[in-house]
Structure formats: structure tokens, C-alpha cells
Amino acid sequence: MRVLTTGGAGYIGSHTVLALIEAGHEPVIFDNFDNSSPEAVRRVAELAGRDIELIEGDLLDADAVDRVLSVGNFDAVIHFAGLKAVGESTAQPLRYYRTNVVGTLNLLDAMQANGVCQLVFSSSATVYGTSGASRCAEDLPLGTTNPYGTTKLQIEQILDDLAASDPSWHVAKLRYFNPVGAHASGRIGEDPRDIPNNLMPYVSQVAVGRRDHLSVYGGDYPTPDGTGVRDFIHVVDLAAGHVAALEALPEFPGARAWNLGTGEGNSVLEVVRAFERASGKSIPFEIVDRRPGDVAELVADPSRARVELHWKAERGLEDVARDSWNWQRNNPFGYENSDGDADA
Ligand code: NAD
Ligand code: UFG
């Protein structure tokens, strides 16, 4: 399939573009590099052993998006592009609603106008934010606790209404749990622009010496070791989940949600220990107050994806730690100051 991938230069997008090529598809990237680098695309091309079509553009430019869809001859779209930092969304809600919701509306208008009606959308387990459940199946009541999460929920609702209005639409709403890890080559991985908000990139930066210690947010949760428990899913498994969803889409008219997670929970301290084993470095940490908005435990029930998409996560925490460390030690400052341009 010829697939437009918005945000395809980003962390999850870059791994998925590679997986799409490996599965025989033809991805085309649309990205404004707001939170990514052309170097990531260059490296995906190097790993794939072929050129990748890249269009630099902004989803907020409705005419540009329409032009891309009108000439691209696409079979489907995978929509990763958007802003994703929970804390920043609380400080800049309008920017988040504009980029995520208005950007998606522009994309959907252009898809509809050009007869492209198959979509895979990046949603998030954050839509289970108010359910109070620690193990989440897709039919739980949904609710959110921050503007970022609300943009994802609003987009899910828009997709439901759109699919209900016209039976030609086939939409996969993929609810990711905690994407982590990197491609085993160490050539592509997560490259946060500022101080990382998320656990795994923070731990990696402590191991490589960029930060001196980790703050563990809360040691008194009702979990086995008192620290938060999450479902950490390796990004290469997540990428495979997109290929599975794309290929299953023709069988699923309407809009349908699938969790992409492992079904296993690991605590913050288990992540720290796994990273210490993988890197041979010690990760100093301090237990501090809970972070507002965090829950004790959030783990996927991934059975629907296993049964309907024939997909399941193959990798565990040890693989995550090994591959994250391999990426971090080979690229201590991410794509910046990389060897990429020097020999290109
Ligand atoms: P990322 O920031 O690495 O990738 C997003 C990409 O979208 C970037 O390349 C960025 O430059 C691009 N982009 C942003 N605004 C754009 C615009 N207006 N026009 C065109 N391109 C634009 O993030 P990621 O971790 O790869 O996440 C991908 C998607 O998955 C996002 O929608 C995110 O909300 C969702 N998600 C991520 C996580 C996570 O923990 N990483 C969890 C759940 C859901
Ligand atoms: N944590 C720390 N120290 C840190 C960072 C995180 O102790 O420096 C802890 C958190 O308190 C939490 C766990 O590590 O217990 C995981 O936190 P992350 O920030 O890595 O991930 P979250 O589960 O908070 O959120 C992630 C994404 C969201 C997404 C959500 C869905 O960042 O975008 O998963 O479950 F919505």
C-alpha cells in the first residue's frame, strides 16, 4: 500500500516507516520537523537500503495537505503528527488543540475530498485517565486529565462521528501504552529536544552522564515496590502493530480502537535495575513526591489486538533496556552532532 505517514520523521513514525518498507509497503513522510530531524529520515533510508519520499509541510496548512492528498495516489494514511508533552499542554492548551485537533481536521478534510478513507491514528492510553482501572480493555469508559489527553479523546470522537456518517471509512484508533526502546541497530531512537519528561529517556541520559540523577516520582503507591507501574512497549513491536492494523483495516469498516501494549506491568525501579544491567552503569536516584496527575498503575489488556490484528508484543524490558542503551551510547546527543551529515 502507498501510505502517507504524517509525523513519519518522529520517534514512533521513523520506526514505523522502516517496518512498512520491510513489509513491502510504500510510505511517504509528511513532517514539519517541529520535534524531529531530517537526519532520522536519512538513517531510516540507510537502514532500508532505499530512498524515502519526504514532504516537508505543516498539517495546519490546509491547502498544502490537500495538495499532498490530491496528487499522492495514497491507499491509506497513518497519522502520527502532533504535540505530545502532557505538562506543556497544560501551559499551552490552545497550541495543543490547534495542532492536534485542527491539524487532524485538515487531514480528514483532505482525505475525504480525495477519496482516501483508510486511516490509522495514534491515540494513547491517556484516554483511560479517569477510569480508575489498572488493567485497561478498550470498552472502559473514557476520560482525560490534561489538555493533551483531551485532544486525543476529541479526535477519537471526531473519527467515530466521521465513520458513522459514511460507510467508506475504515479507521484504526491505536491506543499506545508507554512506547520505549529503539531500533536494534542503534541508528534510530527517541531524541527529546529538552529535558525528558518521560522515564526511559531520562534514565538513558543519566546512564550516559548527561544528567546526574533520576527523580522517582512517588515511592508510596500501592504497588509491589511502591513506585509507579506501566506497560512499556518496545517501539519496534509498536511499529509492527501499525503494519498489522494497516493490513487488517479493510476487514474493519467504521472506527475501532485497539490497545497496543504488552499486557505486563513494570515498576519505575524495575526499569532502573534493567537499565543498570544493560549499561553496566549505576543510575543514582532519589524518591521524591508523586507527580500530579500520575496513577499508580496502567497496563493494557492487549487481547483485542492479538485476536483481531494477529499482533502481540514480542520484546520485554531487557530488550528495551539493551536497545535504549545501544541507541543512547552511540548517539549521546541524539541526532544532533551525529556522524550523519559528515559522511553523507
Ligand atoms: P514525535 O514528536 O517524535 O513525533 C511527532 C512528529 O510529528 C514529529 O516528527 C513532529 O515534527 C511532527 N509534527 C508535529 N506537528 C506537526 C505539524 N503541525 N505538521 C506536520 N508534522 C508535525 O512523537 P512520537 O512519540 O513519535 O509520537 C507520535 C504520535 O503518537 C503522537 O501523535 C503522540 O501523541 C502519540 N503517542 C505517543 C506516545 C509516546 O509516549 N511517545 C504515547 C501515546 C501516543
Ligand atoms: N517517572 C519518574 N521519573 C521521571 C519520569 C517518570 O519517576 O523522571 C515515573 C512516572 O511517575 C510514572 C512512570 O515513571 O510512574 C512513567 O512515566 P512517563 O512519564 O514515562 O509515562 P506516563 O505513563 O506518565 O505517560 C506516557 C506518555 C503519555 C501517555 C501515557 C499513556 O508520556 O503521553 O503514557 O499511558 F499519554
Tab-separated table of N, CA and C in Angstrom, residues 146-243:
chain	number	residue	atom	x	y	z
A	146	ASN	N	-5.812	15.970	31.259
A	146	ASN	CA	-4.985	17.098	30.811
A	146	ASN	C	-5.324	17.413	29.356
A	147	PRO	N	-4.972	18.635	28.878
A	147	PRO	CA	-5.362	19.032	27.514
A	147	PRO	C	-4.820	18.083	26.436
A	148	TYR	N	-3.586	17.601	26.586
A	148	TYR	CA	-3.067	16.652	25.589
A	148	TYR	C	-4.002	15.460	25.455
A	149	GLY	N	-4.345	14.872	26.612
A	149	GLY	CA	-5.225	13.699	26.601
A	149	GLY	C	-6.573	14.035	25.975
A	150	THR	N	-7.068	15.239	26.265
A	150	THR	CA	-8.369	15.631	25.727
A	150	THR	C	-8.308	15.768	24.206
A	151	THR	N	-7.165	16.236	23.677
A	151	THR	CA	-7.080	16.307	22.201
A	151	THR	C	-7.216	14.901	21.610
A	152	LYS	N	-6.607	13.912	22.255
A	152	LYS	CA	-6.683	12.536	21.723
A	152	LYS	C	-8.123	12.024	21.796
A	153	LEU	N	-8.793	12.311	22.908
A	153	LEU	CA	-10.175	11.855	23.068
A	153	LEU	C	-11.094	12.564	22.066
A	154	GLN	N	-10.886	13.868	21.898
A	154	GLN	CA	-11.724	14.597	20.932
A	154	GLN	C	-11.519	14.048	19.522
A	155	ILE	N	-10.276	13.775	19.184
A	155	ILE	CA	-10.017	13.238	17.836
A	155	ILE	C	-10.682	11.866	17.695
A	156	GLU	N	-10.602	11.033	18.721
A	156	GLU	CA	-11.285	9.728	18.650
A	156	GLU	C	-12.778	9.935	18.390
A	157	GLN	N	-13.378	10.922	19.056
A	157	GLN	CA	-14.817	11.159	18.878
A	157	GLN	C	-15.123	11.671	17.469
A	158	ILE	N	-14.252	12.536	16.961
A	158	ILE	CA	-14.428	13.031	15.578
A	158	ILE	C	-14.370	11.843	14.611
A	159	LEU	N	-13.417	10.952	14.842
A	159	LEU	CA	-13.272	9.791	13.951
A	159	LEU	C	-14.500	8.888	14.027
A	160	ASP	N	-15.046	8.698	15.241
A	160	ASP	CA	-16.270	7.886	15.381
A	160	ASP	C	-17.411	8.508	14.572
A	161	ASP	N	-17.580	9.836	14.705
A	161	ASP	CA	-18.685	10.506	14.019
A	161	ASP	C	-18.491	10.457	12.501
A	162	LEU	N	-17.251	10.656	12.072
A	162	LEU	CA	-16.980	10.624	10.630
A	162	LEU	C	-17.286	9.239	10.065
A	163	ALA	N	-16.812	8.204	10.759
A	163	ALA	CA	-17.026	6.836	10.263
A	163	ALA	C	-18.517	6.492	10.274
A	164	ALA	N	-19.258	7.040	11.252
A	164	ALA	CA	-20.697	6.762	11.314
A	164	ALA	C	-21.446	7.467	10.172
A	165	SER	N	-20.847	8.556	9.673
A	165	SER	CA	-21.538	9.339	8.642
A	165	SER	C	-21.389	8.749	7.250
A	166	ASP	N	-20.392	7.904	7.065
A	166	ASP	CA	-20.083	7.434	5.711
A	166	ASP	C	-19.395	6.070	5.811
A	167	PRO	N	-20.047	5.027	5.297
A	167	PRO	CA	-19.511	3.669	5.471
A	167	PRO	C	-18.220	3.402	4.709
A	168	SER	N	-17.751	4.365	3.899
A	168	SER	CA	-16.473	4.088	3.211
A	168	SER	C	-15.272	4.177	4.153
A	169	TRP	N	-15.450	4.795	5.330
A	169	TRP	CA	-14.294	4.979	6.214
A	169	TRP	C	-13.936	3.697	6.967
A	170	HIS	N	-12.625	3.450	7.055
A	170	HIS	CA	-12.065	2.375	7.891
A	170	HIS	C	-10.993	3.051	8.753
A	171	VAL	N	-11.220	3.083	10.057
A	171	VAL	CA	-10.319	3.852	10.932
A	171	VAL	C	-9.860	3.003	12.112
A	172	ALA	N	-8.544	2.928	12.297
A	172	ALA	CA	-7.981	2.246	13.472
A	172	ALA	C	-7.516	3.297	14.468
A	173	LYS	N	-8.057	3.233	15.670
A	173	LYS	CA	-7.607	4.135	16.748
A	173	LYS	C	-6.682	3.285	17.620
A	174	LEU	N	-5.388	3.518	17.494
A	174	LEU	CA	-4.428	2.683	18.238
A	174	LEU	C	-4.058	3.393	19.534
A	175	ARG	N	-4.377	2.750	20.641
A	175	ARG	CA	-4.091	3.357	21.952
A	175	ARG	C	-2.788	2.778	22.478
A	176	TYR	N	-1.724	3.591	22.348
A	176	TYR	CA	-0.400	3.134	22.786
A	176	TYR	C	-0.293	3.264	24.292
A	177	PHE	N	0.377	2.323	24.906
A	177	PHE	CA	0.724	2.453	26.320
A	177	PHE	C	2.053	3.213	26.401
A	178	ASN	N	3.122	2.688	26.951
A	178	ASN	CA	4.331	3.512	27.081
A	178	ASN	C	5.393	3.078	26.071
A	179	PRO	N	5.468	3.768	24.937
A	179	PRO	CA	6.445	3.385	23.919
A	179	PRO	C	7.874	3.695	24.388
A	180	VAL	N	8.754	2.731	24.269
A	180	VAL	CA	10.149	2.881	24.727
A	180	VAL	C	11.058	2.065	23.809
A	181	GLY	N	12.388	2.199	24.028
A	181	GLY	CA	13.336	1.401	23.254
A	181	GLY	C	13.709	2.077	21.944
A	182	ALA	N	14.458	1.343	21.146
A	182	ALA	CA	14.997	1.890	19.903
A	182	ALA	C	15.265	0.728	18.954
A	183	HIS	N	15.508	1.063	17.698
A	183	HIS	CA	15.860	0.014	16.733
A	183	HIS	C	17.170	-0.648	17.172
A	184	ALA	N	17.269	-1.956	16.980
A	184	ALA	CA	18.429	-2.714	17.492
A	184	ALA	C	19.747	-2.258	16.864
A	185	SER	N	19.688	-1.614	15.708
A	185	SER	CA	20.919	-1.123	15.055
A	185	SER	C	21.568	0.008	15.840
A	186	GLY	N	20.798	0.683	16.692
A	186	GLY	CA	21.310	1.874	17.376
A	186	GLY	C	21.343	3.099	16.478
A	187	ARG	N	20.739	3.034	15.290
A	187	ARG	CA	20.783	4.169	14.362
A	187	ARG	C	19.594	5.116	14.521
A	188	ILE	N	18.434	4.570	14.948
A	188	ILE	CA	17.279	5.450	15.192
A	188	ILE	C	16.740	5.189	16.605
A	189	GLY	N	16.186	6.243	17.207
A	189	GLY	CA	15.685	6.124	18.577
A	189	GLY	C	14.993	7.411	18.981
A	190	GLU	N	14.710	7.522	20.261
A	190	GLU	CA	14.000	8.699	20.766
A	190	GLU	C	14.991	9.807	21.069
A	191	ASP	N	14.676	11.023	20.621
A	191	ASP	CA	15.624	12.132	20.748
A	191	ASP	C	14.909	13.367	21.278
A	192	PRO	N	14.620	13.386	22.598
A	192	PRO	CA	13.868	14.524	23.135
A	192	PRO	C	14.650	15.822	22.990
A	193	ARG	N	13.937	16.901	22.652
A	193	ARG	CA	14.599	18.203	22.423
A	193	ARG	C	15.101	18.818	23.725
A	194	ASP	N	14.285	18.732	24.787
A	194	ASP	CA	14.650	19.398	26.039
A	194	ASP	C	14.880	18.344	27.117
A	195	ILE	N	14.710	18.754	28.386
A	195	ILE	CA	14.821	17.782	29.483
A	195	ILE	C	13.700	16.760	29.301
A	196	PRO	N	14.027	15.462	29.270
A	196	PRO	CA	12.963	14.485	29.013
A	196	PRO	C	11.893	14.500	30.100
A	197	ASN	N	10.634	14.384	29.677
A	197	ASN	CA	9.521	14.273	30.624
A	197	ASN	C	9.307	12.823	31.012
A	198	ASN	N	9.702	11.920	30.124
A	198	ASN	CA	9.361	10.508	30.303
A	198	ASN	C	10.513	9.733	30.928
A	199	LEU	N	10.140	8.644	31.551
A	199	LEU	CA	11.094	7.884	32.362
A	199	LEU	C	12.287	7.361	31.560
A	200	MET	N	12.007	6.630	30.487
A	200	MET	CA	13.107	5.910	29.831
A	200	MET	C	14.180	6.832	29.250
A	201	PRO	N	13.795	7.901	28.505
A	201	PRO	CA	14.863	8.785	28.028
A	201	PRO	C	15.603	9.475	29.166
A	202	TYR	N	14.913	9.729	30.270
A	202	TYR	CA	15.615	10.356	31.412
A	202	TYR	C	16.658	9.392	31.980
A	203	VAL	N	16.236	8.146	32.177
A	203	VAL	CA	17.160	7.131	32.707
A	203	VAL	C	18.365	6.982	31.763
A	204	SER	N	18.106	6.959	30.456
A	204	SER	CA	19.202	6.816	29.476
A	204	SER	C	20.187	7.970	29.602
A	205	GLN	N	19.657	9.175	29.801
A	205	GLN	CA	20.551	10.336	29.878
A	205	GLN	C	21.340	10.362	31.183
A	206	VAL	N	20.781	9.768	32.245
A	206	VAL	CA	21.571	9.636	33.485
A	206	VAL	C	22.704	8.630	33.220
A	207	ALA	N	22.376	7.506	32.576
A	207	ALA	CA	23.389	6.467	32.342
A	207	ALA	C	24.546	6.997	31.498
A	208	VAL	N	24.235	7.876	30.540
A	208	VAL	CA	25.291	8.348	29.644
A	208	VAL	C	26.000	9.591	30.201
A	209	GLY	N	25.544	10.057	31.387
A	209	GLY	CA	26.246	11.150	32.059
A	209	GLY	C	25.726	12.539	31.734
A	210	ARG	N	24.615	12.640	30.987
A	210	ARG	CA	24.073	13.976	30.675
A	210	ARG	C	23.303	14.555	31.852
A	211	ARG	N	22.785	13.698	32.740
A	211	ARG	CA	22.053	14.165	33.932
A	211	ARG	C	22.596	13.393	35.121
A	212	ASP	N	22.581	14.042	36.313
A	212	ASP	CA	23.282	13.352	37.406
A	212	ASP	C	22.448	12.333	38.157
A	213	HIS	N	21.126	12.542	38.240
A	213	HIS	CA	20.341	11.507	38.903
A	213	HIS	C	18.891	11.570	38.441
A	214	LEU	N	18.184	10.482	38.702
A	214	LEU	CA	16.760	10.390	38.363
A	214	LEU	C	15.936	10.755	39.586
A	215	SER	N	14.884	11.558	39.395
A	215	SER	CA	13.888	11.730	40.459
A	215	SER	C	12.801	10.696	40.225
A	216	VAL	N	12.573	9.848	41.204
A	216	VAL	CA	11.497	8.859	41.108
A	216	VAL	C	10.267	9.488	41.754
A	217	TYR	N	9.213	9.669	40.937
A	217	TYR	CA	8.032	10.385	41.422
A	217	TYR	C	7.119	9.460	42.220
A	218	GLY	N	7.367	9.382	43.499
A	218	GLY	CA	6.485	8.627	44.398
A	218	GLY	C	7.026	7.248	44.706
A	219	GLY	N	7.152	6.970	46.020
A	219	GLY	CA	7.600	5.641	46.462
A	219	GLY	C	6.568	4.983	47.356
A	220	ASP	N	5.365	5.585	47.369
A	220	ASP	CA	4.339	5.082	48.297
A	220	ASP	C	3.056	4.696	47.579
A	221	TYR	N	3.174	4.315	46.323
A	221	TYR	CA	1.991	3.824	45.598
A	221	TYR	C	1.665	2.403	46.068
A	222	PRO	N	0.397	1.996	45.940
A	222	PRO	CA	0.027	0.628	46.313
A	222	PRO	C	0.452	-0.377	45.242
A	223	THR	N	1.759	-0.440	45.000
A	223	THR	CA	2.340	-1.357	44.007
A	223	THR	C	3.407	-2.177	44.746
A	224	PRO	N	3.912	-3.261	44.166
A	224	PRO	CA	4.833	-4.124	44.914
A	224	PRO	C	6.045	-3.394	45.513
A	225	ASP	N	6.649	-2.437	44.794
A	225	ASP	CA	7.793	-1.733	45.402
A	225	ASP	C	7.479	-0.264	45.700
A	226	GLY	N	6.214	0.130	45.572
A	226	GLY	CA	5.816	1.500	45.932
A	226	GLY	C	5.973	2.501	44.801
A	227	THR	N	6.619	2.108	43.675
A	227	THR	CA	6.775	3.061	42.561
A	227	THR	C	5.760	2.721	41.466
A	228	GLY	N	5.520	3.681	40.580
A	228	GLY	CA	4.505	3.543	39.543
A	228	GLY	C	4.769	2.350	38.628
A	229	VAL	N	3.698	1.742	38.163
A	229	VAL	CA	3.808	0.596	37.260
A	229	VAL	C	3.187	0.969	35.918
A	230	ARG	N	3.912	0.665	34.825
A	230	ARG	CA	3.421	0.975	33.479
A	230	ARG	C	3.678	-0.217	32.556
A	231	ASP	N	3.040	-0.132	31.392
A	231	ASP	CA	3.184	-1.161	30.356
A	231	ASP	C	4.128	-0.595	29.299
A	232	PHE	N	5.390	-0.991	29.379
A	232	PHE	CA	6.404	-0.432	28.480
A	232	PHE	C	6.465	-1.278	27.217
A	233	ILE	N	6.123	-0.667	26.098
A	233	ILE	CA	6.101	-1.423	24.848
A	233	ILE	C	7.247	-0.985	23.930
A	234	HIS	N	8.017	-1.970	23.478
A	234	HIS	CA	9.171	-1.687	22.609
A	234	HIS	C	8.681	-1.062	21.303
A	235	VAL	N	9.351	0.011	20.886
A	235	VAL	CA	8.884	0.768	19.722
A	235	VAL	C	8.890	-0.076	18.440
A	236	VAL	N	9.751	-1.081	18.381
A	236	VAL	CA	9.769	-1.932	17.176
A	236	VAL	C	8.520	-2.831	17.160
A	237	ASP	N	8.083	-3.288	18.336
A	237	ASP	CA	6.806	-4.015	18.410
A	237	ASP	C	5.641	-3.092	18.049
A	238	LEU	N	5.719	-1.868	18.549
A	238	LEU	CA	4.659	-0.892	18.261
A	238	LEU	C	4.575	-0.642	16.748
A	239	ALA	N	5.733	-0.512	16.114
A	239	ALA	CA	5.771	-0.296	14.663
A	239	ALA	C	5.100	-1.476	13.950
A	240	ALA	N	5.394	-2.681	14.403
A	240	ALA	CA	4.782	-3.875	13.792
A	240	ALA	C	3.267	-3.847	13.989
A	241	GLY	N	2.807	-3.289	15.109
A	241	GLY	CA	1.375	-3.162	15.368
A	241	GLY	C	0.695	-2.262	14.342
A	242	HIS	N	1.412	-1.243	13.861
A	242	HIS	CA	0.840	-0.360	12.832
A	242	HIS	C	0.711	-1.087	11.503
A	243	VAL	N	1.716	-1.891	11.187
A	243	VAL	CA	1.648	-2.647	9.931
A	243	VAL	C	0.469	-3.618	10.015
